[in-house]
Amino acid sequence: QVQLVESGGGLVQAGGSLRLSCAASGRTFSSYAMGWFRQAPGKEREFVARISRSGALSYYSDSVKGRFTISRDNVKNMVYLQMYSLKPEDTAVYYCAADATRASGNYYRSSDYDYWGQGTQVTVSS
């Protein structure tokens, strides 16, 4: 089992950047593929990005491709989401999630992930 704690959210102007962090507990962090999701008010939770267990492979939703970068540090048990060129439509609660089953591949459904953090709010003002 793994526990996830996100941080780094906040208020930023459109065009700005933020880096979200997700700290994972446990000694088997490298056995999880990791993902970021987000949920805006009144909308369903949506996939943002995913990174494989080793960090060699990453996948992005079309809405963030080219603007966001997911990365991980398996020594520090951390996963990051660097966000550039932020837009008001990026405003949401961002969640870190762990997939205990699949090493790689583009798995973008919430049900593909086994563990979730509590979320961190990102607000982008216009």
Coordinates of N, CA and C in Angstrom, one line a residue:
Q1 N 0.8 -1.2 0.0 CA 0.0 0.0 0.0 C 0.9 1.2 0.0
V2 N 0.4 2.3 -0.6 CA 1.1 3.6 -0.6 C 0.2 4.7 -0.3
Q3 N 0.7 5.7 0.4 CA 0.0 6.9 0.8 C 0.6 8.0 0.0
L4 N -0.3 8.9 -0.6 CA 0.2 10.0 -1.4 C -0.3 11.3 -0.9
V5 N 0.6 12.3 -0.9 CA 0.3 13.6 -0.4 C 0.8 14.6 -1.5
E6 N -0.1 15.4 -2.0 CA 0.2 16.4 -3.0 C 0.5 17.7 -2.4
S7 N 1.3 18.5 -3.1 CA 1.6 19.9 -2.6 C 1.9 20.7 -3.8
G8 N 2.0 22.1 -3.6 CA 2.5 22.9 -4.7 C 1.4 23.7 -5.4
G9 N 0.1 23.4 -5.1 CA -0.9 24.2 -5.7 C -1.0 25.6 -5.3
G10 N -1.8 26.4 -6.0 CA -1.9 27.8 -5.6 C -2.6 28.6 -6.7
L11 N -2.5 29.9 -6.5 CA -3.1 30.8 -7.5 C -2.0 31.4 -8.4
V12 N -2.3 31.4 -9.7 CA -1.3 31.9 -10.6 C -2.0 32.6 -11.8
Q13 N -1.4 33.5 -12.4 CA -2.0 34.2 -13.5 C -1.8 33.4 -14.8
A14 N -2.7 33.6 -15.7 CA -2.7 32.9 -17.0 C -1.3 33.2 -17.6
G15 N -0.7 32.1 -18.2 CA 0.6 32.2 -18.7 C 1.7 31.8 -17.8
G16 N 1.4 31.7 -16.5 CA 2.4 31.4 -15.5 C 2.6 29.9 -15.4
S17 N 3.4 29.5 -14.4 CA 3.8 28.2 -14.2 C 3.7 27.8 -12.8
L18 N 3.5 26.5 -12.5 CA 3.5 25.9 -11.2 C 4.1 24.5 -11.3
R19 N 4.7 24.0 -10.2 CA 5.1 22.7 -10.1 C 4.4 22.0 -9.0
L20 N 3.7 21.0 -9.3 CA 3.1 20.2 -8.2 C 4.0 19.0 -7.9
S21 N 3.9 18.7 -6.6 CA 4.7 17.5 -6.1 C 3.8 16.5 -5.4
C22 N 4.2 15.3 -5.4 CA 3.4 14.2 -4.8 C 4.4 13.4 -4.1
A23 N 4.3 13.3 -2.7 CA 5.2 12.5 -1.9 C 4.5 11.2 -1.6
A24 N 5.2 10.1 -1.8 CA 4.7 8.8 -1.6 C 5.4 8.1 -0.4
S25 N 4.6 7.4 0.4 CA 5.2 6.7 1.5 C 5.5 5.3 1.0
G26 N 6.2 4.6 1.8 CA 6.5 3.2 1.5 C 7.8 3.0 0.8
R27 N 8.3 1.7 0.8 CA 9.6 1.4 0.2 C 9.5 0.8 -1.2
T28 N 8.2 0.7 -1.7 CA 8.1 0.1 -3.0 C 7.5 1.1 -4.1
F29 N 7.9 2.4 -3.9 CA 7.4 3.4 -4.8 C 7.7 3.1 -6.3
S30 N 8.8 2.5 -6.6 CA 9.2 2.2 -7.9 C 8.4 1.1 -8.6
S31 N 7.6 0.4 -7.8 CA 6.7 -0.6 -8.4 C 5.3 -0.1 -8.8
Y32 N 5.1 1.2 -8.7 CA 3.9 1.9 -9.1 C 4.1 2.8 -10.3
A33 N 3.3 2.6 -11.3 CA 3.2 3.7 -12.3 C 2.3 4.8 -11.7
M34 N 2.6 6.0 -12.0 CA 2.0 7.1 -11.4 C 1.3 8.0 -12.4
G35 N 0.2 8.6 -11.9 CA -0.6 9.5 -12.7 C -1.0 10.8 -12.0
W36 N -1.4 11.8 -12.8 CA -2.0 13.0 -12.3 C -3.4 13.1 -13.0
F37 N -4.3 13.5 -12.2 CA -5.7 13.7 -12.7 C -6.1 15.1 -12.2
R38 N -7.2 15.6 -12.7 CA -7.7 16.9 -12.2 C -9.2 16.8 -12.3
Q39 N -9.8 17.6 -11.4 CA -11.3 17.7 -11.4 C -11.7 19.2 -11.2
A40 N -12.4 19.8 -12.1 CA -12.9 21.1 -12.0 C -14.3 21.1 -11.4
P41 N -14.8 22.2 -10.9 CA -16.1 22.2 -10.3 C -17.2 21.8 -11.3
G42 N -18.0 20.9 -10.9 CA -19.1 20.5 -11.8 C -18.7 19.6 -12.9
K43 N -17.5 19.1 -13.0 CA -17.0 18.3 -14.1 C -16.4 17.0 -13.5
E44 N -16.3 16.0 -14.4 CA -15.8 14.7 -14.0 C -14.3 14.8 -13.8
R45 N -13.7 13.9 -13.0 CA -12.3 13.8 -12.9 C -11.7 13.4 -14.3
E46 N -10.6 14.1 -14.7 CA -10.0 13.8 -16.0 C -8.5 13.5 -15.9
F47 N -8.1 12.7 -16.8 CA -6.7 12.3 -16.8 C -5.8 13.5 -17.3
V48 N -4.7 13.6 -16.7 CA -3.7 14.7 -17.1 C -2.4 14.1 -17.7
A49 N -1.8 13.2 -16.9 CA -0.5 12.6 -17.3 C -0.2 11.4 -16.5
R50 N 0.6 10.6 -17.1 CA 1.0 9.3 -16.5 C 2.5 9.1 -16.8
I51 N 3.2 8.4 -15.8 CA 4.6 8.1 -16.0 C 4.8 6.6 -15.6
S52 N 5.6 5.9 -16.3 CA 5.8 4.5 -16.1 C 6.7 4.3 -14.8
R53 N 6.8 3.1 -14.3 CA 7.5 2.8 -13.1 C 8.9 3.3 -13.1
S54 N 9.6 3.1 -14.2 CA 11.0 3.5 -14.3 C 11.1 5.0 -14.6
G55 N 10.1 5.6 -15.1 CA 10.2 7.0 -15.5 C 10.5 7.2 -17.0
A56 N 10.7 6.1 -17.7 CA 11.2 6.2 -19.1 C 10.1 6.6 -20.0
L57 N 8.8 6.3 -19.7 CA 7.7 6.5 -20.6 C 6.7 7.5 -19.9
S58 N 6.2 8.4 -20.6 CA 5.2 9.3 -20.1 C 4.1 9.5 -21.2
Y59 N 2.9 9.9 -20.7 CA 1.7 10.0 -21.5 C 1.0 11.3 -21.0
Y60 N 0.3 12.0 -22.0 CA -0.4 13.2 -21.6 C -1.7 13.3 -22.3
S61 N -2.6 14.0 -21.7 CA -3.9 14.3 -22.4 C -3.6 15.3 -23.4
D62 N -4.4 15.4 -24.4 CA -4.2 16.3 -25.5 C -4.3 17.8 -25.0
S63 N -5.1 18.0 -24.0 CA -5.3 19.4 -23.5 C -4.0 19.9 -22.8
V64 N -3.1 19.1 -22.3 CA -1.9 19.6 -21.6 C -0.6 19.2 -22.4
K65 N -0.7 18.4 -23.4 CA 0.5 18.0 -24.1 C 1.3 19.2 -24.6
G66 N 2.6 19.3 -24.3 CA 3.4 20.4 -24.7 C 3.5 21.5 -23.7
R67 N 2.6 21.5 -22.7 CA 2.7 22.5 -21.6 C 3.0 21.9 -20.3
F68 N 2.7 20.6 -20.1 CA 2.9 20.0 -18.8 C 4.0 18.9 -19.0
T69 N 4.7 18.7 -17.9 CA 5.7 17.6 -17.9 C 5.6 16.8 -16.6
I70 N 5.5 15.5 -16.7 CA 5.5 14.6 -15.5 C 6.8 14.0 -15.4
S71 N 7.3 13.9 -14.1 CA 8.6 13.3 -13.9 C 8.5 12.6 -12.5
R72 N 9.5 11.8 -12.2 CA 9.5 11.1 -10.9 C 11.0 10.9 -10.4
D73 N 11.1 10.8 -9.1 CA 12.4 10.5 -8.5 C 12.2 9.3 -7.6
N74 N 12.6 8.1 -8.1 CA 12.4 6.9 -7.3 C 13.3 6.8 -6.1
V75 N 14.2 7.6 -5.9 CA 15.0 7.6 -4.7 C 14.3 8.4 -3.6
K76 N 13.8 9.5 -4.0 CA 13.1 10.4 -3.1 C 11.6 10.1 -2.9
N77 N 11.1 9.1 -3.7 CA 9.7 8.7 -3.7 C 8.8 9.9 -4.0
M78 N 9.1 10.6 -5.1 CA 8.4 11.8 -5.5 C 8.0 11.7 -6.9
V79 N 6.8 12.3 -7.2 CA 6.4 12.5 -8.6 C 6.0 13.9 -8.7
Y80 N 6.3 14.5 -9.9 CA 6.1 15.9 -10.1 C 5.3 16.2 -11.3
L81 N 4.6 17.3 -11.3 CA 3.9 17.8 -12.5 C 4.3 19.2 -12.7
Q82 N 5.2 19.5 -13.7 CA 5.6 20.8 -14.0 C 4.6 21.4 -15.1
M83 N 4.0 22.5 -14.7 CA 3.0 23.1 -15.6 C 3.4 24.4 -16.1
Y84 N 3.4 24.6 -17.4 CA 3.8 25.9 -18.0 C 2.6 26.4 -18.8
S85 N 2.6 27.7 -19.1 CA 1.6 28.3 -20.0 C 0.2 28.0 -19.5
L86 N 0.0 28.2 -18.2 CA -1.3 27.8 -17.6 C -2.4 28.7 -18.1
K87 N -3.6 28.1 -18.2 CA -4.8 28.7 -18.8 C -5.8 28.7 -17.7
P88 N -6.8 29.5 -17.7 CA -7.9 29.5 -16.8 C -8.6 28.1 -16.8
E89 N -8.7 27.5 -17.9 CA -9.3 26.2 -18.0 C -8.5 25.1 -17.3
D90 N -7.3 25.4 -16.9 CA -6.5 24.4 -16.1 C -6.9 24.4 -14.6
T91 N -7.8 25.4 -14.2 CA -8.2 25.5 -12.8 C -8.9 24.2 -12.4
A92 N -8.5 23.6 -11.3 CA -9.0 22.3 -10.9 C -8.3 21.9 -9.6
V93 N -8.9 20.9 -9.0 CA -8.1 20.2 -7.9 C -7.3 19.1 -8.6
Y94 N -6.0 19.0 -8.4 CA -5.2 18.1 -9.0 C -4.8 16.9 -8.0
Y95 N -5.0 15.7 -8.5 CA -4.8 14.5 -7.7 C -3.6 13.7 -8.3
C96 N -2.9 13.2 -7.4 CA -1.8 12.2 -7.7 C -2.4 10.8 -7.5
A97 N -2.0 9.8 -8.3 CA -2.6 8.5 -8.2 C -1.5 7.5 -8.5
A98 N -1.7 6.3 -7.9 CA -0.7 5.2 -8.1 C -1.4 4.0 -8.7
D99 N -0.8 3.4 -9.7 CA -1.3 2.2 -10.4 C -0.4 1.0 -10.0
A100 N -0.9 0.1 -9.2 CA -0.1 -1.0 -8.7 C 0.0 -2.2 -9.7
T101 N -0.8 -2.1 -10.8 CA -0.9 -3.3 -11.6 C -0.1 -3.2 -12.9
R102 N -0.1 -2.1 -13.6 CA 0.5 -2.0 -14.9 C 1.8 -1.1 -14.9
A103 N 2.9 -1.7 -15.4 CA 4.2 -1.0 -15.4 C 4.2 0.2 -16.3
S104 N 3.6 0.1 -17.5 CA 3.6 1.2 -18.5 C 2.3 1.2 -19.2
G105 N 2.3 1.8 -20.4 CA 1.1 1.9 -21.2 C 0.3 3.1 -20.8
N106 N -0.6 3.5 -21.7 CA -1.3 4.8 -21.5 C -2.7 4.4 -20.9
Y107 N -2.7 4.4 -19.6 CA -4.0 4.1 -18.8 C -4.5 5.3 -18.2
Y108 N -5.6 5.8 -18.7 CA -6.1 7.1 -18.4 C -7.5 7.1 -17.6
R109 N -8.0 6.0 -17.2 CA -9.2 5.9 -16.5 C -8.9 6.0 -15.0
S110 N -9.8 6.6 -14.3 CA -9.6 6.7 -12.8 C -9.6 5.3 -12.2
S111 N -10.3 4.3 -12.8 CA -10.4 3.0 -12.3 C -9.1 2.2 -12.5
D112 N -8.2 2.7 -13.3 CA -6.9 2.1 -13.5 C -5.9 2.3 -12.4
Y113 N -6.3 3.2 -11.5 CA -5.4 3.5 -10.4 C -6.0 3.1 -9.0
D114 N -5.1 2.7 -8.2 CA -5.5 2.0 -6.9 C -5.4 2.9 -5.7
Y115 N -4.5 3.9 -5.7 CA -4.4 4.8 -4.6 C -4.4 6.2 -5.0
W116 N -4.9 7.1 -4.2 CA -5.1 8.5 -4.5 C -4.7 9.4 -3.3
G117 N -4.2 10.6 -3.7 CA -3.9 11.6 -2.7 C -5.2 12.4 -2.5
Q118 N -5.1 13.4 -1.6 CA -6.2 14.2 -1.2 C -6.5 15.4 -2.2
G119 N -5.5 15.7 -3.0 CA -5.6 16.7 -4.0 C -5.1 18.1 -3.5
T120 N -4.7 18.9 -4.5 CA -4.2 20.2 -4.3 C -4.9 21.1 -5.3
Q121 N -5.3 22.3 -4.8 CA -6.1 23.2 -5.7 C -5.1 24.1 -6.5
V122 N -5.4 24.1 -7.8 CA -4.7 25.0 -8.7 C -5.8 26.0 -9.3
T123 N -5.5 27.3 -9.2 CA -6.4 28.3 -9.7 C -5.6 29.2 -10.6
V124 N -6.1 29.3 -11.9 CA -5.5 30.2 -12.8 C -6.4 31.3 -13.2
S125 N -5.9 32.5 -12.9 CA -6.7 33.7 -13.1 C -6.5 34.3 -14.5
S126 N -7.5 34.9 -15.1 CA -7.3 35.4 -16.5 C -6.9 36.9 -16.4

